[in-house]
Amino acid sequence: MNTGGTLADALEAGPVLLDGGLSNQLEAQGCDLSDALWSARLLSAAPEQIEAAHLAYLRAGARVLITASYQATFEGFGRYGIDRSGTEDLLARSVRLARRAADTARRTGPGRESWVAASVGPYGAMLADGSEYRGRYGLSVRELERFHRPRVAALAAARPDALALETVPDLDEAEALVQVAEETGLPYWLSYSVAGGRTRAGQPLEEAFAVAAGRDSVLAVGVNCCDPDEAQEAVEQAVAVTGRPAVVYPNRGEGWDAGARGWTGRGTFDPGRVRAWTRAGARLVGGCCRVGPELVAELAGRLEA
């Protein structure tokens, strides 16, 4: 665990900057992410690249690192012949790599206090077919709990500072994730992927955010991997519904083509919006896919100003 103050304490003091998209930084470092395991493959194949990507974001000003476990699952690794014990080791490694990058940053500069959040991606990320942007997998809440529980337990055993329940497409999966996260005793945030002011599955955000209302372990509730234009209204709704701080880290604004496995459209991410997000109650702010260290550094400058 972090040896300084807790992430919850830091949020009480003011906004805290998350990192940006791990995948785009890995690609900038020359990594091939065309595999179905995406960045999770590098936990085994090239862990030093993941650590280097984390360090790039810390040096850009980020204070929370989100681990490379978004697409890391027992089922996904199992398809590549990695057994249960091996998968547990890789999930734990995702936390250790982020922690090691944080230690390096403290020794070599900039020396800021930082925290590690273990990424828990949705069921659809394991399928690697774009269904994390649709939800409604045909599974019950209990079935989704059974899927998520072992990986969340493995991540929690590695002692991150928090869990990041992120890119959640629908209310059912949020209910499952919140239940499993509550069992760990760790603080966590819940973050939906949204479109048109609703969850990706089409549910009203008021209902979606209410899943986390009244839970003491919740650090923040909000959105990620969405169009930046969706962020402001979502932050306002999350705060109003839950009474908790908001988390917001949109992508750069392009759309993901799951068939072609590529991004389309143009980026609209404007670091200048961060002040409006924080005025509305956002306390964890950053970027998701395609938001690299340069934009994170701009966010850091805006927050410091």
PDB file of C-alpha atoms in Angstrom:
ATOM      1  CA  MET A   1       0.000   0.000   0.000  1.00  0.00           C
ATOM      2  CA  ASN A   2       0.988   3.635  -0.289  1.00  0.00           C
ATOM      3  CA  THR A   3       3.064   4.612   2.715  1.00  0.00           C
ATOM      4  CA  GLY A   4       1.847   8.220   2.788  1.00  0.00           C
ATOM      5  CA  GLY A   5      -1.686   9.554   2.966  1.00  0.00           C
ATOM      6  CA  THR A   6      -4.590   7.685   1.435  1.00  0.00           C
ATOM      7  CA  LEU A   7      -6.150   8.531  -1.884  1.00  0.00           C
ATOM      8  CA  ALA A   8      -9.363   9.393  -0.039  1.00  0.00           C
ATOM      9  CA  ASP A   9      -7.432  11.948   2.044  1.00  0.00           C
ATOM     10  CA  ALA A  10      -5.978  13.463  -1.107  1.00  0.00           C
ATOM     11  CA  LEU A  11      -9.439  13.830  -2.647  1.00  0.00           C
ATOM     12  CA  GLU A  12     -10.565  15.723   0.433  1.00  0.00           C
ATOM     13  CA  ALA A  13      -7.784  18.231  -0.242  1.00  0.00           C
ATOM     14  CA  GLY A  14      -8.639  18.782  -3.915  1.00  0.00           C
ATOM     15  CA  PRO A  15      -8.609  17.266  -7.410  1.00  0.00           C
ATOM     16  CA  VAL A  16      -6.130  14.467  -8.108  1.00  0.00           C
ATOM     17  CA  LEU A  17      -4.799  13.770 -11.589  1.00  0.00           C
ATOM     18  CA  LEU A  18      -5.156  10.315 -13.128  1.00  0.00           C
ATOM     19  CA  ASP A  19      -2.944   9.035 -15.921  1.00  0.00           C
ATOM     20  CA  GLY A  20      -3.965   8.733 -19.578  1.00  0.00           C
ATOM     21  CA  GLY A  21      -4.462   5.885 -22.010  1.00  0.00           C
ATOM     22  CA  LEU A  22      -2.040   3.044 -21.366  1.00  0.00           C
ATOM     23  CA  SER A  23      -2.497   1.453 -24.782  1.00  0.00           C
ATOM     24  CA  ASN A  24      -1.599   4.539 -26.804  1.00  0.00           C
ATOM     25  CA  GLN A  25       1.544   5.116 -24.751  1.00  0.00           C
ATOM     26  CA  LEU A  26       2.582   1.490 -25.224  1.00  0.00           C
ATOM     27  CA  GLU A  27       2.049   1.851 -28.967  1.00  0.00           C
ATOM     28  CA  ALA A  28       4.126   5.049 -28.901  1.00  0.00           C
ATOM     29  CA  GLN A  29       6.878   2.948 -27.319  1.00  0.00           C
ATOM     30  CA  GLY A  30       6.700   0.558 -30.282  1.00  0.00           C
ATOM     31  CA  CYS A  31       4.573  -2.211 -28.751  1.00  0.00           C
ATOM     32  CA  ASP A  32       2.233  -4.344 -30.862  1.00  0.00           C
ATOM     33  CA  LEU A  33      -1.228  -4.505 -29.248  1.00  0.00           C
ATOM     34  CA  SER A  34      -3.065  -6.296 -32.062  1.00  0.00           C
ATOM     35  CA  ASP A  35      -3.530  -9.410 -29.934  1.00  0.00           C
ATOM     36  CA  ALA A  36      -6.920 -10.133 -28.286  1.00  0.00           C
ATOM     37  CA  LEU A  37      -5.270  -9.660 -24.881  1.00  0.00           C
ATOM     38  CA  TRP A  38      -4.393  -6.076 -25.853  1.00  0.00           C
ATOM     39  CA  SER A  39      -2.087  -4.420 -23.323  1.00  0.00           C
ATOM     40  CA  ALA A  40      -2.529  -7.329 -20.873  1.00  0.00           C
ATOM     41  CA  ARG A  41      -0.325  -9.499 -23.122  1.00  0.00           C
ATOM     42  CA  LEU A  42       2.645  -7.359 -22.180  1.00  0.00           C
ATOM     43  CA  LEU A  43       2.303  -8.335 -18.521  1.00  0.00           C
ATOM     44  CA  SER A  44       3.946 -11.564 -19.625  1.00  0.00           C
ATOM     45  CA  ALA A  45       5.738 -10.585 -22.843  1.00  0.00           C
ATOM     46  CA  ALA A  46       7.243  -7.188 -21.996  1.00  0.00           C
ATOM     47  CA  PRO A  47       6.533  -5.996 -18.438  1.00  0.00           C
ATOM     48  CA  GLU A  48       9.310  -3.419 -18.690  1.00  0.00           C
ATOM     49  CA  GLN A  49       7.284  -1.616 -21.362  1.00  0.00           C
ATOM     50  CA  ILE A  50       4.310  -1.299 -19.016  1.00  0.00           C
ATOM     51  CA  GLU A  51       6.507   0.071 -16.274  1.00  0.00           C
ATOM     52  CA  ALA A  52       8.005   2.592 -18.708  1.00  0.00           C
ATOM     53  CA  ALA A  53       4.524   3.725 -19.784  1.00  0.00           C
ATOM     54  CA  HIS A  54       3.501   4.253 -16.163  1.00  0.00           C
ATOM     55  CA  LEU A  55       6.638   6.261 -15.543  1.00  0.00           C
ATOM     56  CA  ALA A  56       5.926   8.472 -18.563  1.00  0.00           C
ATOM     57  CA  TYR A  57       2.595   9.471 -17.047  1.00  0.00           C
ATOM     58  CA  LEU A  58       4.051  10.136 -13.615  1.00  0.00           C
ATOM     59  CA  ARG A  59       6.633  12.416 -15.172  1.00  0.00           C
ATOM     60  CA  ALA A  60       3.819  14.202 -17.016  1.00  0.00           C
ATOM     61  CA  GLY A  61       2.186  14.983 -13.663  1.00  0.00           C
ATOM     62  CA  ALA A  62      -0.190  12.080 -13.036  1.00  0.00           C
ATOM     63  CA  ARG A  63      -0.619  11.019  -9.406  1.00  0.00           C
ATOM     64  CA  VAL A  64      -2.782   7.913  -9.869  1.00  0.00           C
ATOM     65  CA  LEU A  65      -1.632   5.029 -12.049  1.00  0.00           C
ATOM     66  CA  ILE A  66      -4.250   2.630 -13.409  1.00  0.00           C
ATOM     67  CA  THR A  67      -2.809  -0.857 -13.840  1.00  0.00           C
ATOM     68  CA  ALA A  68      -2.550  -2.894 -17.047  1.00  0.00           C
ATOM     69  CA  SER A  69      -5.185  -5.370 -15.842  1.00  0.00           C
ATOM     70  CA  TYR A  70      -8.199  -4.007 -17.747  1.00  0.00           C
ATOM     71  CA  GLN A  71      -8.228  -6.949 -20.148  1.00  0.00           C
ATOM     72  CA  ALA A  72      -6.461  -9.421 -17.854  1.00  0.00           C
ATOM     73  CA  THR A  73      -8.769 -12.313 -16.939  1.00  0.00           C
ATOM     74  CA  PHE A  74      -8.520 -15.999 -16.082  1.00  0.00           C
ATOM     75  CA  GLU A  75     -10.536 -16.844 -19.184  1.00  0.00           C
ATOM     76  CA  GLY A  76      -8.502 -14.636 -21.509  1.00  0.00           C
ATOM     77  CA  PHE A  77      -5.120 -15.886 -20.325  1.00  0.00           C
ATOM     78  CA  GLY A  78      -6.481 -19.433 -20.240  1.00  0.00           C
ATOM     79  CA  ARG A  79      -6.955 -19.322 -24.008  1.00  0.00           C
ATOM     80  CA  TYR A  80      -3.190 -18.827 -24.250  1.00  0.00           C
ATOM     81  CA  GLY A  81      -2.379 -21.769 -21.999  1.00  0.00           C
ATOM     82  CA  ILE A  82      -1.765 -19.767 -18.832  1.00  0.00           C
ATOM     83  CA  ASP A  83      -3.207 -21.586 -15.815  1.00  0.00           C
ATOM     84  CA  ARG A  84      -4.947 -20.144 -12.764  1.00  0.00           C
ATOM     85  CA  SER A  85      -1.763 -19.706 -10.759  1.00  0.00           C
ATOM     86  CA  GLY A  86      -0.024 -18.049 -13.687  1.00  0.00           C
ATOM     87  CA  THR A  87      -2.924 -15.645 -14.160  1.00  0.00           C
ATOM     88  CA  GLU A  88      -2.921 -14.721 -10.486  1.00  0.00           C
ATOM     89  CA  ASP A  89       0.786 -13.945 -10.794  1.00  0.00           C
ATOM     90  CA  LEU A  90       0.192 -11.717 -13.822  1.00  0.00           C
ATOM     91  CA  LEU A  91      -2.636  -9.842 -12.124  1.00  0.00           C
ATOM     92  CA  ALA A  92      -0.386  -9.242  -9.117  1.00  0.00           C
ATOM     93  CA  ARG A  93       2.400  -8.188 -11.470  1.00  0.00           C
ATOM     94  CA  SER A  94       0.195  -5.447 -12.907  1.00  0.00           C
ATOM     95  CA  VAL A  95       0.061  -3.853  -9.461  1.00  0.00           C
ATOM     96  CA  ARG A  96       3.771  -4.361  -8.784  1.00  0.00           C
ATOM     97  CA  LEU A  97       4.761  -2.718 -12.073  1.00  0.00           C
ATOM     98  CA  ALA A  98       2.758   0.403 -11.285  1.00  0.00           C
ATOM     99  CA  ARG A  99       4.148   0.471  -7.762  1.00  0.00           C
ATOM    100  CA  ARG A 100       7.687   0.111  -9.074  1.00  0.00           C
ATOM    101  CA  ALA A 101       7.181   3.009 -11.477  1.00  0.00           C
ATOM    102  CA  ALA A 102       5.902   5.125  -8.596  1.00  0.00           C
ATOM    103  CA  ASP A 103       8.970   4.229  -6.540  1.00  0.00           C
ATOM    104  CA  THR A 104      11.241   5.176  -9.434  1.00  0.00           C
ATOM    105  CA  ALA A 105       9.474   8.511  -9.841  1.00  0.00           C
ATOM    106  CA  ARG A 106       9.910   9.282  -6.149  1.00  0.00           C
ATOM    107  CA  ARG A 107      13.637   8.531  -6.330  1.00  0.00           C
ATOM    108  CA  THR A 108      14.409  10.295  -9.582  1.00  0.00           C
ATOM    109  CA  GLY A 109      11.785  13.055  -9.733  1.00  0.00           C
ATOM    110  CA  PRO A 110       9.294  14.593  -9.676  1.00  0.00           C
ATOM    111  CA  GLY A 111       8.894  12.933  -6.273  1.00  0.00           C
ATOM    112  CA  ARG A 112       5.170  13.566  -5.779  1.00  0.00           C
ATOM    113  CA  GLU A 113       3.066  11.217  -3.708  1.00  0.00           C
ATOM    114  CA  SER A 114       1.185   8.804  -5.961  1.00  0.00           C
ATOM    115  CA  TRP A 115      -1.268   5.922  -5.778  1.00  0.00           C
ATOM    116  CA  VAL A 116      -2.033   2.726  -7.697  1.00  0.00           C
ATOM    117  CA  ALA A 117      -5.548   1.779  -8.793  1.00  0.00           C
ATOM    118  CA  ALA A 118      -6.069  -1.771 -10.035  1.00  0.00           C
ATOM    119  CA  SER A 119      -8.100  -1.718 -13.229  1.00  0.00           C
ATOM    120  CA  VAL A 120     -11.146  -3.991 -13.372  1.00  0.00           C
ATOM    121  CA  GLY A 121     -12.510  -3.908 -16.890  1.00  0.00           C
ATOM    122  CA  PRO A 122     -15.953  -5.173 -17.917  1.00  0.00           C
ATOM    123  CA  TYR A 123     -16.856  -8.689 -19.022  1.00  0.00           C
ATOM    124  CA  GLY A 124     -16.948  -7.514 -22.639  1.00  0.00           C
ATOM    125  CA  ALA A 125     -13.250  -6.625 -22.539  1.00  0.00           C
ATOM    126  CA  MET A 126     -12.471 -10.321 -22.083  1.00  0.00           C
ATOM    127  CA  LEU A 127     -14.542 -11.128 -25.181  1.00  0.00           C
ATOM    128  CA  ALA A 128     -12.405  -8.666 -27.201  1.00  0.00           C
ATOM    129  CA  ASP A 129     -15.249  -8.024 -29.640  1.00  0.00           C
ATOM    130  CA  GLY A 130     -16.290  -4.511 -28.691  1.00  0.00           C
ATOM    131  CA  SER A 131     -19.167  -5.670 -26.492  1.00  0.00           C
ATOM    132  CA  GLU A 132     -17.844  -3.634 -23.577  1.00  0.00           C
ATOM    133  CA  TYR A 133     -19.375  -0.733 -25.516  1.00  0.00           C
ATOM    134  CA  ARG A 134     -22.772  -2.439 -25.629  1.00  0.00           C
ATOM    135  CA  GLY A 135     -23.219  -4.406 -22.396  1.00  0.00           C
ATOM    136  CA  ARG A 136     -26.288  -6.614 -22.018  1.00  0.00           C
ATOM    137  CA  TYR A 137     -24.309  -9.835 -22.410  1.00  0.00           C
ATOM    138  CA  GLY A 138     -27.234 -12.091 -21.519  1.00  0.00           C
ATOM    139  CA  LEU A 139     -25.742 -12.826 -18.085  1.00  0.00           C
ATOM    140  CA  SER A 140     -27.394 -12.256 -14.731  1.00  0.00           C
ATOM    141  CA  VAL A 141     -25.920 -10.085 -12.001  1.00  0.00           C
ATOM    142  CA  ARG A 142     -24.944 -13.247 -10.098  1.00  0.00           C
ATOM    143  CA  GLU A 143     -23.218 -14.714 -13.155  1.00  0.00           C
ATOM    144  CA  LEU A 144     -21.283 -11.485 -13.614  1.00  0.00           C
ATOM    145  CA  GLU A 145     -20.290 -11.577  -9.950  1.00  0.00           C
ATOM    146  CA  ARG A 146     -18.905 -15.093 -10.414  1.00  0.00           C
ATOM    147  CA  PHE A 147     -16.863 -13.897 -13.401  1.00  0.00           C
ATOM    148  CA  HIS A 148     -15.399 -10.851 -11.672  1.00  0.00           C
ATOM    149  CA  ARG A 149     -14.858 -12.192  -8.142  1.00  0.00           C
ATOM    150  CA  PRO A 150     -11.650 -14.254  -8.705  1.00  0.00           C
ATOM    151  CA  ARG A 151      -9.802 -11.541 -10.610  1.00  0.00           C
ATOM    152  CA  VAL A 152     -10.838  -8.818  -8.189  1.00  0.00           C
ATOM    153  CA  ALA A 153      -9.684 -10.995  -5.295  1.00  0.00           C
ATOM    154  CA  ALA A 154      -6.327 -11.575  -7.007  1.00  0.00           C
ATOM    155  CA  LEU A 155      -5.876  -7.859  -7.634  1.00  0.00           C
ATOM    156  CA  ALA A 156      -6.882  -6.975  -4.084  1.00  0.00           C
ATOM    157  CA  ALA A 157      -4.352  -9.479  -2.704  1.00  0.00           C
ATOM    158  CA  ALA A 158      -1.608  -7.473  -4.459  1.00  0.00           C
ATOM    159  CA  ARG A 159      -2.578  -4.497  -2.245  1.00  0.00           C
ATOM    160  CA  PRO A 160      -3.309  -1.637  -4.619  1.00  0.00           C
ATOM    161  CA  ASP A 161      -4.474   1.619  -3.089  1.00  0.00           C
ATOM    162  CA  ALA A 162      -7.849   1.351  -4.809  1.00  0.00           C
ATOM    163  CA  LEU A 163      -9.844  -0.534  -7.423  1.00  0.00           C
ATOM    164  CA  ALA A 164     -10.890   1.155 -10.666  1.00  0.00           C
ATOM    165  CA  LEU A 165     -14.188  -0.377 -11.815  1.00  0.00           C
ATOM    166  CA  GLU A 166     -14.028   1.207 -15.225  1.00  0.00           C
ATOM    167  CA  THR A 167     -15.649   1.399 -18.651  1.00  0.00           C
ATOM    168  CA  VAL A 168     -18.769  -0.256 -17.246  1.00  0.00           C
ATOM    169  CA  PRO A 169     -21.451  -0.410 -19.968  1.00  0.00           C
ATOM    170  CA  ASP A 170     -24.592  -1.174 -18.001  1.00  0.00           C
ATOM    171  CA  LEU A 171     -26.293  -1.152 -14.644  1.00  0.00           C
ATOM    172  CA  ASP A 172     -26.323  -4.942 -14.185  1.00  0.00           C
ATOM    173  CA  GLU A 173     -22.566  -5.176 -14.476  1.00  0.00           C
ATOM    174  CA  ALA A 174     -22.153  -2.204 -12.158  1.00  0.00           C
ATOM    175  CA  GLU A 175     -24.230  -3.974  -9.509  1.00  0.00           C
ATOM    176  CA  ALA A 176     -22.052  -7.066  -9.830  1.00  0.00           C
ATOM    177  CA  LEU A 177     -18.796  -5.124  -9.688  1.00  0.00           C
ATOM    178  CA  VAL A 178     -19.839  -3.040  -6.700  1.00  0.00           C
ATOM    179  CA  GLN A 179     -20.851  -6.160  -4.770  1.00  0.00           C
ATOM    180  CA  VAL A 180     -17.533  -7.870  -5.497  1.00  0.00           C
ATOM    181  CA  ALA A 181     -15.514  -4.728  -4.715  1.00  0.00           C
ATOM    182  CA  GLU A 182     -17.290  -4.310  -1.391  1.00  0.00           C
ATOM    183  CA  GLU A 183     -16.073  -7.776  -0.389  1.00  0.00           C
ATOM    184  CA  THR A 184     -12.416  -6.685  -0.625  1.00  0.00           C
ATOM    185  CA  GLY A 185     -12.555  -3.815   1.853  1.00  0.00           C
ATOM    186  CA  LEU A 186     -10.619  -1.621  -0.591  1.00  0.00           C
ATOM    187  CA  PRO A 187     -11.789   1.818  -1.678  1.00  0.00           C
ATOM    188  CA  TYR A 188     -12.916   1.957  -5.297  1.00  0.00           C
ATOM    189  CA  TRP A 189     -14.393   4.144  -7.965  1.00  0.00           C
ATOM    190  CA  LEU A 190     -17.171   3.229 -10.388  1.00  0.00           C
ATOM    191  CA  SER A 191     -16.933   4.641 -13.878  1.00  0.00           C
ATOM    192  CA  TYR A 192     -19.329   4.091 -16.763  1.00  0.00           C
ATOM    193  CA  SER A 193     -18.784   4.354 -20.486  1.00  0.00           C
ATOM    194  CA  VAL A 194     -21.660   6.461 -21.789  1.00  0.00           C
ATOM    195  CA  ALA A 195     -23.188   7.720 -25.024  1.00  0.00           C
ATOM    196  CA  GLY A 196     -26.007  10.178 -25.564  1.00  0.00           C
ATOM    197  CA  GLY A 197     -26.397  10.872 -21.863  1.00  0.00           C
ATOM    198  CA  ARG A 198     -27.103   7.226 -21.015  1.00  0.00           C
ATOM    199  CA  THR A 199     -25.093   4.096 -20.291  1.00  0.00           C
ATOM    200  CA  ARG A 200     -23.898   2.199 -23.343  1.00  0.00           C
ATOM    201  CA  ALA A 201     -26.763  -0.219 -22.712  1.00  0.00           C
ATOM    202  CA  GLY A 202     -29.208   2.689 -22.817  1.00  0.00           C
ATOM    203  CA  GLN A 203     -30.066   3.117 -19.124  1.00  0.00           C
ATOM    204  CA  PRO A 204     -30.559   6.576 -17.567  1.00  0.00           C
ATOM    205  CA  LEU A 205     -27.429   7.779 -15.814  1.00  0.00           C
ATOM    206  CA  GLU A 206     -29.426   8.687 -12.702  1.00  0.00           C
ATOM    207  CA  GLU A 207     -30.247   4.990 -12.237  1.00  0.00           C
ATOM    208  CA  ALA A 208     -26.725   3.903 -13.082  1.00  0.00           C
ATOM    209  CA  PHE A 209     -25.019   6.244 -10.629  1.00  0.00           C
ATOM    210  CA  ALA A 210     -27.477   5.306  -7.876  1.00  0.00           C
ATOM    211  CA  VAL A 211     -25.868   1.842  -7.712  1.00  0.00           C
ATOM    212  CA  ALA A 212     -22.998   3.418  -5.769  1.00  0.00           C
ATOM    213  CA  ALA A 213     -25.048   5.742  -3.560  1.00  0.00           C
ATOM    214  CA  GLY A 214     -24.719   5.283   0.191  1.00  0.00           C
ATOM    215  CA  ARG A 215     -21.597   3.100   0.029  1.00  0.00           C
ATOM    216  CA  ASP A 216     -18.741   4.280   2.220  1.00  0.00           C
ATOM    217  CA  SER A 217     -16.026   2.505   0.206  1.00  0.00           C
ATOM    218  CA  VAL A 218     -16.814   4.500  -2.931  1.00  0.00           C
ATOM    219  CA  LEU A 219     -14.170   7.123  -3.662  1.00  0.00           C
ATOM    220  CA  ALA A 220     -15.921   8.582  -6.694  1.00  0.00           C
ATOM    221  CA  VAL A 221     -18.528   7.840  -9.352  1.00  0.00           C
ATOM    222  CA  GLY A 222     -18.514   9.001 -12.956  1.00  0.00           C
ATOM    223  CA  VAL A 223     -17.497   8.246 -16.526  1.00  0.00           C
ATOM    224  CA  ASN A 224     -14.528   7.248 -18.639  1.00  0.00           C
ATOM    225  CA  CYS A 225     -13.700   6.274 -22.231  1.00  0.00           C
ATOM    226  CA  CYS A 226     -16.504   8.495 -23.499  1.00  0.00           C
ATOM    227  CA  ASP A 227     -16.665  11.493 -25.794  1.00  0.00           C
ATOM    228  CA  PRO A 228     -15.283  14.554 -23.961  1.00  0.00           C
ATOM    229  CA  ASP A 229     -18.513  16.382 -24.790  1.00  0.00           C
ATOM    230  CA  GLU A 230     -20.386  13.970 -22.511  1.00  0.00           C
ATOM    231  CA  ALA A 231     -18.210  14.624 -19.474  1.00  0.00           C
ATOM    232  CA  GLN A 232     -19.614  17.791 -17.937  1.00  0.00           C
ATOM    233  CA  GLU A 233     -23.237  16.699 -17.678  1.00  0.00           C
ATOM    234  CA  ALA A 234     -22.209  13.275 -16.385  1.00  0.00           C
ATOM    235  CA  VAL A 235     -20.102  14.831 -13.622  1.00  0.00           C
ATOM    236  CA  GLU A 236     -22.996  17.007 -12.524  1.00  0.00           C
ATOM    237  CA  GLN A 237     -25.387  14.047 -12.478  1.00  0.00           C
ATOM    238  CA  ALA A 238     -22.993  11.767 -10.607  1.00  0.00           C
ATOM    239  CA  VAL A 239     -22.477  14.307  -7.830  1.00  0.00           C
ATOM    240  CA  ALA A 240     -26.184  15.087  -7.581  1.00  0.00           C
ATOM    241  CA  VAL A 241     -27.241  11.431  -7.399  1.00  0.00           C
ATOM    242  CA  THR A 242     -24.573  10.061  -5.067  1.00  0.00           C
ATOM    243  CA  GLY A 243     -23.334  13.006  -3.039  1.00  0.00           C
ATOM    244  CA  ARG A 244     -19.843  11.674  -3.704  1.00  0.00           C
ATOM    245  CA  PRO A 245     -16.982  13.190  -5.693  1.00  0.00           C
ATOM    246  CA  ALA A 246     -16.989  12.499  -9.416  1.00  0.00           C
ATOM    247  CA  VAL A 247     -14.379  10.718 -11.506  1.00  0.00           C
ATOM    248  CA  VAL A 248     -14.001  11.708 -15.145  1.00  0.00           C
ATOM    249  CA  TYR A 249     -11.488  10.563 -17.743  1.00  0.00           C
ATOM    250  CA  PRO A 250     -12.864  10.674 -21.278  1.00  0.00           C
ATOM    251  CA  ASN A 251     -11.028   9.444 -24.342  1.00  0.00           C
ATOM    252  CA  ARG A 252      -9.682  11.843 -26.952  1.00  0.00           C
ATOM    253  CA  GLY A 253     -12.986  11.925 -28.819  1.00  0.00           C
ATOM    254  CA  GLU A 254     -12.558   9.390 -31.603  1.00  0.00           C
ATOM    255  CA  GLY A 255     -14.821   6.363 -32.003  1.00  0.00           C
ATOM    256  CA  TRP A 256     -13.617   2.758 -31.686  1.00  0.00           C
ATOM    257  CA  ASP A 257     -14.240   0.439 -34.654  1.00  0.00           C
ATOM    258  CA  ALA A 258     -14.165  -3.032 -33.079  1.00  0.00           C
ATOM    259  CA  GLY A 259     -14.169  -4.805 -36.436  1.00  0.00           C
ATOM    260  CA  ALA A 260     -11.213  -2.891 -37.816  1.00  0.00           C
ATOM    261  CA  ARG A 261      -9.655  -2.601 -34.342  1.00  0.00           C
ATOM    262  CA  GLY A 262      -8.920   1.063 -34.869  1.00  0.00           C
ATOM    263  CA  TRP A 263     -10.038   4.581 -33.989  1.00  0.00           C
ATOM    264  CA  THR A 264     -12.084   6.767 -36.330  1.00  0.00           C
ATOM    265  CA  GLY A 265     -13.002  10.449 -36.368  1.00  0.00           C
ATOM    266  CA  ARG A 266     -11.112  13.321 -34.787  1.00  0.00           C
ATOM    267  CA  GLY A 267     -10.027  14.151 -31.283  1.00  0.00           C
ATOM    268  CA  THR A 268     -11.873  16.817 -29.310  1.00  0.00           C
ATOM    269  CA  PHE A 269     -10.204  16.461 -25.901  1.00  0.00           C
ATOM    270  CA  ASP A 270      -9.624  19.953 -24.469  1.00  0.00           C
ATOM    271  CA  PRO A 271      -7.583  20.142 -21.240  1.00  0.00           C
ATOM    272  CA  GLY A 272      -9.165  23.535 -20.607  1.00  0.00           C
ATOM    273  CA  ARG A 273     -12.398  21.803 -19.642  1.00  0.00           C
ATOM    274  CA  VAL A 274     -10.856  20.360 -16.500  1.00  0.00           C
ATOM    275  CA  ARG A 275     -11.600  23.496 -14.498  1.00  0.00           C
ATOM    276  CA  ALA A 276     -15.318  23.191 -15.244  1.00  0.00           C
ATOM    277  CA  TRP A 277     -15.232  19.497 -14.286  1.00  0.00           C
ATOM    278  CA  THR A 278     -13.634  20.234 -10.941  1.00  0.00           C
ATOM    279  CA  ARG A 279     -16.012  23.122 -10.238  1.00  0.00           C
ATOM    280  CA  ALA A 280     -18.873  20.660 -10.798  1.00  0.00           C
ATOM    281  CA  GLY A 281     -17.433  18.233  -8.248  1.00  0.00           C
ATOM    282  CA  ALA A 282     -14.896  16.071 -10.091  1.00  0.00           C
ATOM    283  CA  ARG A 283     -11.994  15.057  -7.855  1.00  0.00           C
ATOM    284  CA  LEU A 284     -10.389  12.325  -9.974  1.00  0.00           C
ATOM    285  CA  VAL A 285      -9.671  13.670 -13.452  1.00  0.00           C
ATOM    286  CA  GLY A 286      -7.589  12.431 -16.353  1.00  0.00           C
ATOM    287  CA  GLY A 287      -7.811  10.877 -19.785  1.00  0.00           C
ATOM    288  CA  CYS A 288      -8.538   7.490 -21.296  1.00  0.00           C
ATOM    289  CA  CYS A 289      -7.801   6.072 -24.756  1.00  0.00           C
ATOM    290  CA  ARG A 290      -5.611   8.234 -26.998  1.00  0.00           C
ATOM    291  CA  VAL A 291      -4.927  10.786 -24.260  1.00  0.00           C
ATOM    292  CA  GLY A 292      -1.154  10.652 -23.891  1.00  0.00           C
ATOM    293  CA  PRO A 293       1.451  12.197 -21.580  1.00  0.00           C
ATOM    294  CA  GLU A 294       1.408  15.509 -23.447  1.00  0.00           C
ATOM    295  CA  LEU A 295      -2.287  16.064 -22.759  1.00  0.00           C
ATOM    296  CA  VAL A 296      -1.905  14.806 -19.192  1.00  0.00           C
ATOM    297  CA  ALA A 297       0.859  17.362 -18.693  1.00  0.00           C
ATOM    298  CA  GLU A 298      -1.540  20.053 -19.922  1.00  0.00           C
ATOM    299  CA  LEU A 299      -4.154  18.837 -17.453  1.00  0.00           C
ATOM    300  CA  ALA A 300      -1.562  19.004 -14.680  1.00  0.00           C
ATOM    301  CA  GLY A 301      -0.754  22.587 -15.591  1.00  0.00           C
ATOM    302  CA  ARG A 302      -4.413  23.565 -15.554  1.00  0.00           C
ATOM    303  CA  LEU A 303      -4.980  21.960 -12.161  1.00  0.00           C
ATOM    304  CA  GLU A 304      -1.917  23.585 -10.660  1.00  0.00           C
ATOM    305  CA  ALA A 305      -3.030  26.967 -11.991  1.00  0.00           C
TER     306      ALA A 305
END
